[in-house]
Coordinates of C-alpha atoms and ligand atoms in Angstrom, one line a residue:
X1 CA 0.0 0.0 0.0
X2 CA 1.6 3.2 -1.2
X3 CA 1.0 6.8 0.1
X4 CA -2.7 7.7 0.0
X5 CA -3.4 10.7 -2.3
X6 CA -6.8 12.4 -2.8
X7 CA -8.1 12.2 -6.3
X8 CA -10.9 14.0 -8.1
X9 CA -13.1 11.1 -9.2
X10 CA -16.1 13.1 -10.5
X11 CA -17.0 16.6 -11.4
X12 CA -20.3 18.3 -12.2
X13 CA -21.5 21.8 -12.9
X14 CA -24.8 23.5 -12.9
X15 CA -25.6 27.0 -14.3
X16 CA -28.9 28.9 -14.3
X17 CA -30.7 29.3 -17.6
X18 CA -30.8 33.1 -17.8
X19 CA -28.0 34.7 -19.8
X20 CA -27.2 38.3 -19.0
X21 CA -25.5 39.5 -22.2
X22 CA -23.1 42.5 -22.7
X23 CA -25.8 44.0 -24.8
X24 CA -28.4 43.9 -22.0
X25 CA -25.9 45.3 -19.5
X26 CA -25.4 48.2 -22.0
X27 CA -29.0 49.1 -21.5
X28 CA -28.6 49.1 -17.7
X29 CA -25.3 51.1 -17.2
X30 CA -23.0 53.2 -19.4
X31 CA -20.9 50.4 -20.9
X32 CA -20.5 48.6 -24.2
X33 CA -19.9 45.1 -25.6
X34 CA -16.6 46.4 -27.0
X35 CA -15.3 47.7 -23.6
X36 CA -16.3 44.5 -21.7
X37 CA -14.9 42.2 -24.3
X38 CA -11.5 44.0 -24.7
X39 CA -11.0 44.6 -20.9
X40 CA -12.3 41.3 -19.5
X41 CA -13.0 38.8 -22.3
X42 CA -16.6 38.3 -21.0
X43 CA -19.5 38.1 -23.4
X44 CA -22.3 36.7 -21.1
X45 CA -22.9 35.5 -17.6
X46 CA -25.6 33.3 -16.0
X47 CA -27.9 34.8 -13.4
X48 CA -30.0 32.9 -10.9
X49 CA -33.5 34.3 -10.8
X50 CA -36.5 33.7 -8.5
X51 CA -37.4 34.7 -5.0
X52 CA -36.1 32.4 -2.4
X53 CA -33.2 31.0 -4.5
X54 CA -29.7 31.3 -3.2
X55 CA -26.3 29.6 -3.4
X56 CA -27.7 26.3 -2.2
X57 CA -30.1 26.4 -5.3
X58 CA -26.9 26.3 -7.4
X59 CA -25.1 23.7 -5.2
X60 CA -28.0 21.2 -4.9
X61 CA -28.5 20.4 -8.6
X62 CA -24.7 20.2 -9.0
X63 CA -24.4 17.7 -6.1
X64 CA -27.4 15.7 -7.3
X65 CA -25.9 15.4 -10.8
X66 CA -22.6 14.4 -9.3
X67 CA -24.1 11.7 -7.2
X68 CA -25.9 10.4 -10.3
X69 CA -23.1 10.5 -12.7
X70 CA -20.6 8.8 -10.3
X71 CA -23.3 6.3 -9.1
X72 CA -22.5 7.4 -5.5
X73 CA -24.9 6.5 -2.7
X74 CA -25.6 9.7 -0.7
X75 CA -25.3 7.7 2.5
X76 CA -21.7 6.9 1.6
X77 CA -20.5 10.5 1.6
X78 CA -18.5 11.4 4.7
X79 CA -18.2 15.1 4.4
X80 CA -19.2 18.2 2.3
X81 CA -17.3 21.5 2.2
X82 CA -19.1 24.4 0.5
X83 CA -16.7 27.0 -0.9
X84 CA -18.6 30.2 -1.2
X85 CA -18.6 34.0 -0.5
X86 CA -22.4 34.2 -0.9
X87 CA -23.8 31.8 1.7
X88 CA -27.6 31.5 1.7
X89 CA -27.5 33.2 5.1
X90 CA -25.0 34.1 7.9
X91 CA -25.8 30.8 9.5
X92 CA -26.4 27.9 9.3
X93 CA -23.8 27.0 6.8
X94 CA -24.9 26.6 3.2
X95 CA -23.1 23.2 3.2
X96 CA -25.6 22.0 5.8
X97 CA -28.6 23.1 3.6
X98 CA -27.1 21.4 0.5
X99 CA -26.4 18.2 2.5
X100 CA -29.9 18.0 3.8
X101 CA -31.4 18.6 0.3
X102 CA -29.3 15.9 -1.3
X103 CA -29.7 13.2 1.3
X104 CA -26.2 13.2 2.7
X105 CA -27.4 11.9 6.0
X106 CA -24.0 10.6 7.2
X107 CA -21.9 13.6 6.2
X108 CA -20.7 16.5 8.3
X109 CA -20.3 19.7 6.6
X110 CA -19.1 23.3 6.7
X111 CA -18.5 26.4 4.6
X112 CA -15.2 27.8 3.6
X113 CA -14.6 31.4 2.4
X114 CA -11.4 32.4 0.7
X115 CA -13.1 34.6 -1.9
X116 CA -12.0 33.7 -5.4
X117 CA -9.5 31.2 -4.0
X118 CA -12.2 29.3 -2.1
X119 CA -12.2 26.3 -4.4
X120 CA -8.5 25.6 -4.2
X121 CA -8.5 26.2 -0.4
X122 CA -11.4 23.8 -0.1
X123 CA -9.9 21.2 -2.4
X124 CA -6.6 21.3 -0.4
X125 CA -8.5 21.1 2.9
X126 CA -10.6 18.1 1.7
X127 CA -7.4 16.4 0.5
X128 CA -5.9 16.4 4.0
X129 CA -8.9 14.5 5.4
X130 CA -8.6 11.9 2.6
X131 CA -4.8 11.6 3.0
X132 CA -5.2 10.7 6.7
X133 CA -7.1 7.6 5.6
X134 CA -10.1 8.5 7.7
X135 CA -12.5 9.6 5.0
X136 CA -13.3 7.9 1.7
X137 CA -15.7 10.3 0.0
X138 CA -15.8 14.1 0.3
X139 CA -17.7 16.5 -1.9
X140 CA -16.4 20.0 -2.4
X141 CA -19.1 22.4 -3.6
X142 CA -17.9 25.6 -5.3
X143 CA -20.9 27.8 -5.7
X144 CA -21.7 31.5 -5.7
X145 CA -24.7 33.6 -6.4
X146 CA -22.6 36.7 -7.1
X147 CA -25.6 38.5 -8.5
X148 CA -26.8 38.8 -4.8
X149 CA -23.9 41.1 -3.9
X150 CA -23.5 43.0 -7.2
X151 CA -24.6 46.6 -7.6
X152 CA -26.3 46.6 -11.1
X153 CA -25.8 50.4 -11.2
X154 CA -22.0 50.2 -10.8
X155 CA -20.5 49.5 -14.3
X156 CA -17.0 48.7 -12.8
X157 CA -18.3 45.6 -11.1
X158 CA -21.6 44.5 -12.6
X159 CA -20.1 43.4 -15.9
X160 CA -17.7 41.0 -14.3
X161 CA -19.6 38.5 -12.2
X162 CA -22.0 35.6 -12.8
X163 CA -23.7 32.8 -10.9
X164 CA -22.9 29.1 -11.0
X165 CA -22.7 25.9 -8.9
X166 CA -20.3 22.9 -9.0
X167 CA -19.6 19.7 -7.2
X168 CA -16.3 17.8 -7.0
X169 CA -16.0 14.2 -5.6
X170 CA -12.7 13.4 -3.9
X171 CA -11.7 9.8 -3.0
X172 CA -8.5 8.1 -1.9
X173 CA -6.1 6.6 -4.4
X174 CA -2.6 4.9 -4.3
X175 CA -2.4 4.8 -8.1
X176 CA 0.2 7.6 -8.5
X177 CA -2.5 10.2 -9.4
X178 CA -4.5 12.8 -7.5
X179 CA -3.5 16.0 -5.8
X180 CA 0.3 16.0 -5.7
X181 CA 1.1 19.5 -4.3
X182 CA -0.5 22.7 -3.2
X183 CA 0.8 26.2 -2.4
X184 CA -1.6 28.5 -0.7
X185 CA -1.1 32.1 0.4
X186 CA -2.9 34.9 2.3
X187 CA -2.3 38.6 2.7
X188 CA -4.9 40.3 4.8
X189 CA -3.6 43.7 3.8
X190 CA -5.3 43.2 0.5
X191 CA -8.6 43.8 2.3
X192 CA -8.4 47.5 1.5
X193 CA -8.8 46.9 -2.3
X194 CA -11.6 44.2 -2.3
X195 CA -14.3 43.7 0.3
X196 CA -17.9 44.0 1.3
X197 CA -18.3 46.9 3.7
X198 CA -21.3 46.0 5.7
X199 CA -23.4 43.0 6.8
X200 CA -20.7 41.5 9.1
X201 CA -20.2 42.0 12.8
X202 CA -18.2 45.2 12.4
X203 CA -21.0 46.9 10.5
X204 CA -24.3 45.1 10.8
X205 CA -27.0 45.9 8.4
X206 CA -28.8 49.2 9.0
X207 CA -30.9 51.5 6.8
X208 CA -27.8 53.6 6.3
X209 CA -25.7 50.7 5.2
X210 CA -28.3 49.8 2.7
X211 CA -28.7 53.4 1.5
X212 CA -24.9 53.6 1.1
X213 CA -24.9 50.4 -1.0
X214 CA -22.4 48.9 1.5
X215 CA -23.7 45.3 1.0
X216 CA -22.3 45.1 -2.5
X217 CA -18.8 44.2 -3.7
X218 CA -16.3 47.0 -3.3
X219 CA -13.4 46.6 -5.7
X220 CA -10.5 48.8 -6.7
X221 CA -10.1 47.1 -10.1
X222 CA -6.7 48.3 -11.1
X223 CA -5.0 47.6 -7.8
X224 CA -6.5 44.1 -7.6
X225 CA -5.5 43.5 -11.2
X226 CA -1.8 44.3 -10.5
X227 CA -1.7 42.0 -7.5
X228 CA -3.6 39.3 -9.4
X229 CA -1.3 39.3 -12.4
X230 CA 1.9 39.1 -10.3
X231 CA 0.8 36.6 -7.7
X232 CA -1.2 34.2 -9.8
X233 CA 1.7 34.0 -12.3
X234 CA 4.3 33.7 -9.6
X235 CA 2.6 30.9 -7.7
X236 CA 1.8 29.0 -10.9
X237 CA 5.5 29.1 -12.0
X238 CA 6.6 28.2 -8.5
X239 CA 4.5 25.1 -8.4
X240 CA 5.7 24.1 -11.9
X241 CA 9.3 24.5 -10.9
X242 CA 8.9 22.8 -7.5
X243 CA 7.5 19.7 -9.2
X244 CA 9.8 19.8 -12.2
X245 CA 7.0 20.2 -14.7
X246 CA 8.2 21.5 -18.1
X247 CA 5.8 23.6 -20.1
X248 CA 5.3 20.8 -22.7
X249 CA 4.5 18.3 -19.9
X250 CA 1.5 20.3 -18.6
X251 CA -1.8 19.1 -20.1
X252 CA -3.8 22.1 -18.7
X253 CA -3.6 25.2 -16.6
X254 CA -7.0 25.8 -15.1
X255 CA -6.9 29.5 -14.0
X256 CA -9.5 31.3 -12.0
X257 CA -11.6 33.2 -14.6
X258 CA -11.5 36.8 -13.4
X259 CA -10.1 38.5 -16.4
X260 CA -8.8 37.2 -19.7
X261 CA -5.8 39.5 -19.5
X262 CA -4.8 38.0 -16.1
X263 CA -5.2 34.5 -17.5
X264 CA -3.1 35.3 -20.6
X265 CA -0.3 36.9 -18.5
X266 CA -0.2 33.8 -16.3
X267 CA 0.1 31.5 -19.3
X268 CA 2.8 33.6 -20.8
X269 CA 4.9 33.5 -17.6
X270 CA 4.5 29.7 -17.5
X271 CA 5.6 29.4 -21.1
X272 CA 2.6 27.4 -22.2
X273 CA 0.4 27.6 -25.3
X274 CA -3.1 28.9 -25.5
X275 CA -4.4 25.3 -26.2
X276 CA -3.0 24.3 -22.7
X277 CA -5.3 26.8 -20.9
X278 CA -8.9 26.2 -20.0
X279 CA -10.9 29.4 -20.6
X280 CA -14.7 29.8 -20.4
X281 CA -14.8 33.3 -19.0
X282 CA -16.5 34.5 -22.2
X283 CA -19.7 32.5 -21.3
X284 CA -19.8 32.7 -17.5
X285 CA -17.8 35.7 -16.3
X286 CA -16.3 35.5 -12.8
X287 CA -18.3 33.0 -10.8
X288 CA -15.9 33.2 -7.8
X289 CA -15.8 29.8 -6.2
X290 CA -17.1 28.0 -9.2
X291 CA -14.8 29.1 -12.0
X292 CA -12.1 26.4 -11.8
X293 CA -14.5 23.4 -11.3
X294 CA -16.7 24.8 -14.0
X295 CA -13.8 24.6 -16.4
X296 CA -12.9 21.0 -15.3
X297 CA -16.5 20.0 -15.8
X298 CA -16.6 21.4 -19.3
X299 CA -13.2 19.9 -20.3
X300 CA -13.8 16.5 -18.5
X301 CA -14.3 14.6 -21.8
X302 CA -10.8 15.7 -23.0
X303 CA -9.0 14.7 -19.8
X304 CA -6.9 11.5 -19.6
X305 CA -5.6 9.6 -16.5
X306 CA -2.2 10.9 -15.6
X307 CA -2.6 14.4 -17.2
X308 CA -0.6 17.0 -15.4
X309 CA -3.0 19.9 -14.4
X310 CA -2.3 23.1 -12.5
X311 CA -5.2 25.0 -10.9
X312 CA -4.4 28.6 -10.0
X313 CA -6.4 31.4 -8.4
X314 CA -6.3 34.8 -6.9
X315 CA -9.0 36.6 -4.9
X316 CA -10.1 38.9 -2.2
X317 CA -8.4 38.6 1.1
X318 CA -6.0 38.7 -0.6
X319 CA -5.8 34.9 -1.1
X320 CA -4.1 33.0 -3.9
X321 CA -2.4 29.7 -4.7
X322 CA -2.0 26.8 -7.0
X323 CA -2.7 23.1 -6.9
X324 CA -0.8 20.5 -8.9
X325 CA -2.7 17.3 -9.7
X326 CA -2.5 14.3 -11.9
X327 CA -6.0 13.6 -13.4
X328 CA -7.3 10.3 -12.1
X329 CA -9.5 8.9 -14.8
X330 CA -10.4 8.7 -18.5
X331 CA -13.9 10.0 -19.1
X332 CA -14.5 7.9 -22.3
Ligands
UT7_401 O1 -11.7 37.6 -9.0 C1 -11.2 38.3 -7.9 C2 -10.1 39.2 -8.2 N1 -10.6 40.3 -9.1 C3 -9.9 40.5 -10.2 O2 -8.9 39.8 -10.4 C4 -10.3 41.7 -11.0 C5 -9.0 42.5 -11.4 N2 -9.4 43.7 -12.1 C6 -9.9 43.7 -13.4 O3 -10.1 42.7 -13.9 C7 -10.0 45.1 -14.1 O4 -9.3 46.0 -13.3 C8 -11.4 45.5 -14.3 C9 -12.0 44.6 -15.4 C10 -12.2 45.4 -13.1 C11 -11.4 46.9 -14.9 O5 -10.6 47.0 -16.0 P1 -9.5 48.1 -16.1 O6 -8.9 48.0 -17.5 O7 -8.6 48.0 -14.9 O8 -10.3 49.5 -16.1 P2 -10.2 50.7 -15.1 O9 -10.8 50.4 -13.8 O10 -8.7 51.2 -15.1 O11 -11.1 51.8 -15.8 C12 -10.7 52.4 -17.1 C13 -11.8 53.3 -17.5 C14 -12.3 54.2 -16.5 O12 -12.7 55.4 -17.1 P3 -11.7 56.7 -17.1 O13 -11.5 57.0 -15.7 O14 -10.4 56.2 -17.8 O15 -12.5 57.7 -17.9 C15 -13.5 53.6 -16.0 O16 -14.5 54.5 -15.4 O17 -12.9 52.5 -17.9 C16 -14.1 52.9 -17.2 N3 -14.9 51.8 -17.0 C17 -15.8 51.4 -17.9 N4 -16.2 51.8 -19.1 C18 -17.1 51.2 -19.8 C19 -15.0 51.0 -15.9 N5 -15.9 50.0 -16.1 C20 -16.4 50.2 -17.3 C21 -17.4 49.6 -18.0 N6 -17.7 50.1 -19.3 N7 -18.1 48.5 -17.6

């Protein structure tokens, strides 16, 4: 029996039907398809509509689909971690709501918030539980209803974000595949540039906070852009070098989809070709905790057992990092 690694053994995504196009946004704020496309690469984003629907409404269908496609009995799932910055409510955790609605009666669950790096933080956390040998099946949900914290009168942020849900199954393996290495970083000083001002314990909701629009995303785009480009590229190159992966040996980089220019700069620094990068930002925008798994889900058919893959993210906090994994299965 070799060393136990945690492997992704199934992935699923779920996006709402409604597509908010650049053209429709141009009727809501002073923007244009041309500006959004050239500055961000985004053409459309999905929006979850309907009273009473929240992030769990994105996570539940993603988990149900995952259980079905991997023929997993919900009662066999040990644990669920929900990576999100837009929980259904302050408490209880959205993970608990998702677990209850998907029949995970034997799982314990909690939420994890590392802004746009939430998925790679959650994946790394889940991997530790698998590697101890104690847990056999863990689901990581990456889901965000970003439209719930976006100010649709602020052109600087409303064009960027979208809603999506994903679910990833992790299981133990000793087959030489799975999560090989992770590098995660945090710098709380980044808070100044990207945060949500009110609604937490420092500034609970009041009429004033609502009037001042302090429950929406506050982002200093250019400052965040500079940190994102440098740190996402640095950490991606670092994990490549640490694991002796040459550019031609990498099957795919799966970058957080915040801005096409950040993705392209990261790929350039890694010395890899466009074909080695998963990009779907044009269709979904920045779905925060869901971007990376949404890519893996869309590319699943093309992946082969043993493929070298690097996941890389940068987000509010600041948080950033990279995960190196060897894909664990052939889809076809
Ligand atoms: O995922 C979590 C981490 N977040 C990120 O990684 C986001 C990083 N930042 C970015 O992706 C970019 O900074 C943005 C996409 C947010 C903004 O792009 P930018 O190229 O940095 O634009 P900017 O903020 O420097 O604004 C340039 C101009 C400004 O006008 P003036 O002052 O030059 O007249 C803005 O007011 O573009 C204007 N502008 C817009 N114009 C049309 C800002 N938003 C828009 C818009 N449509 N939607």
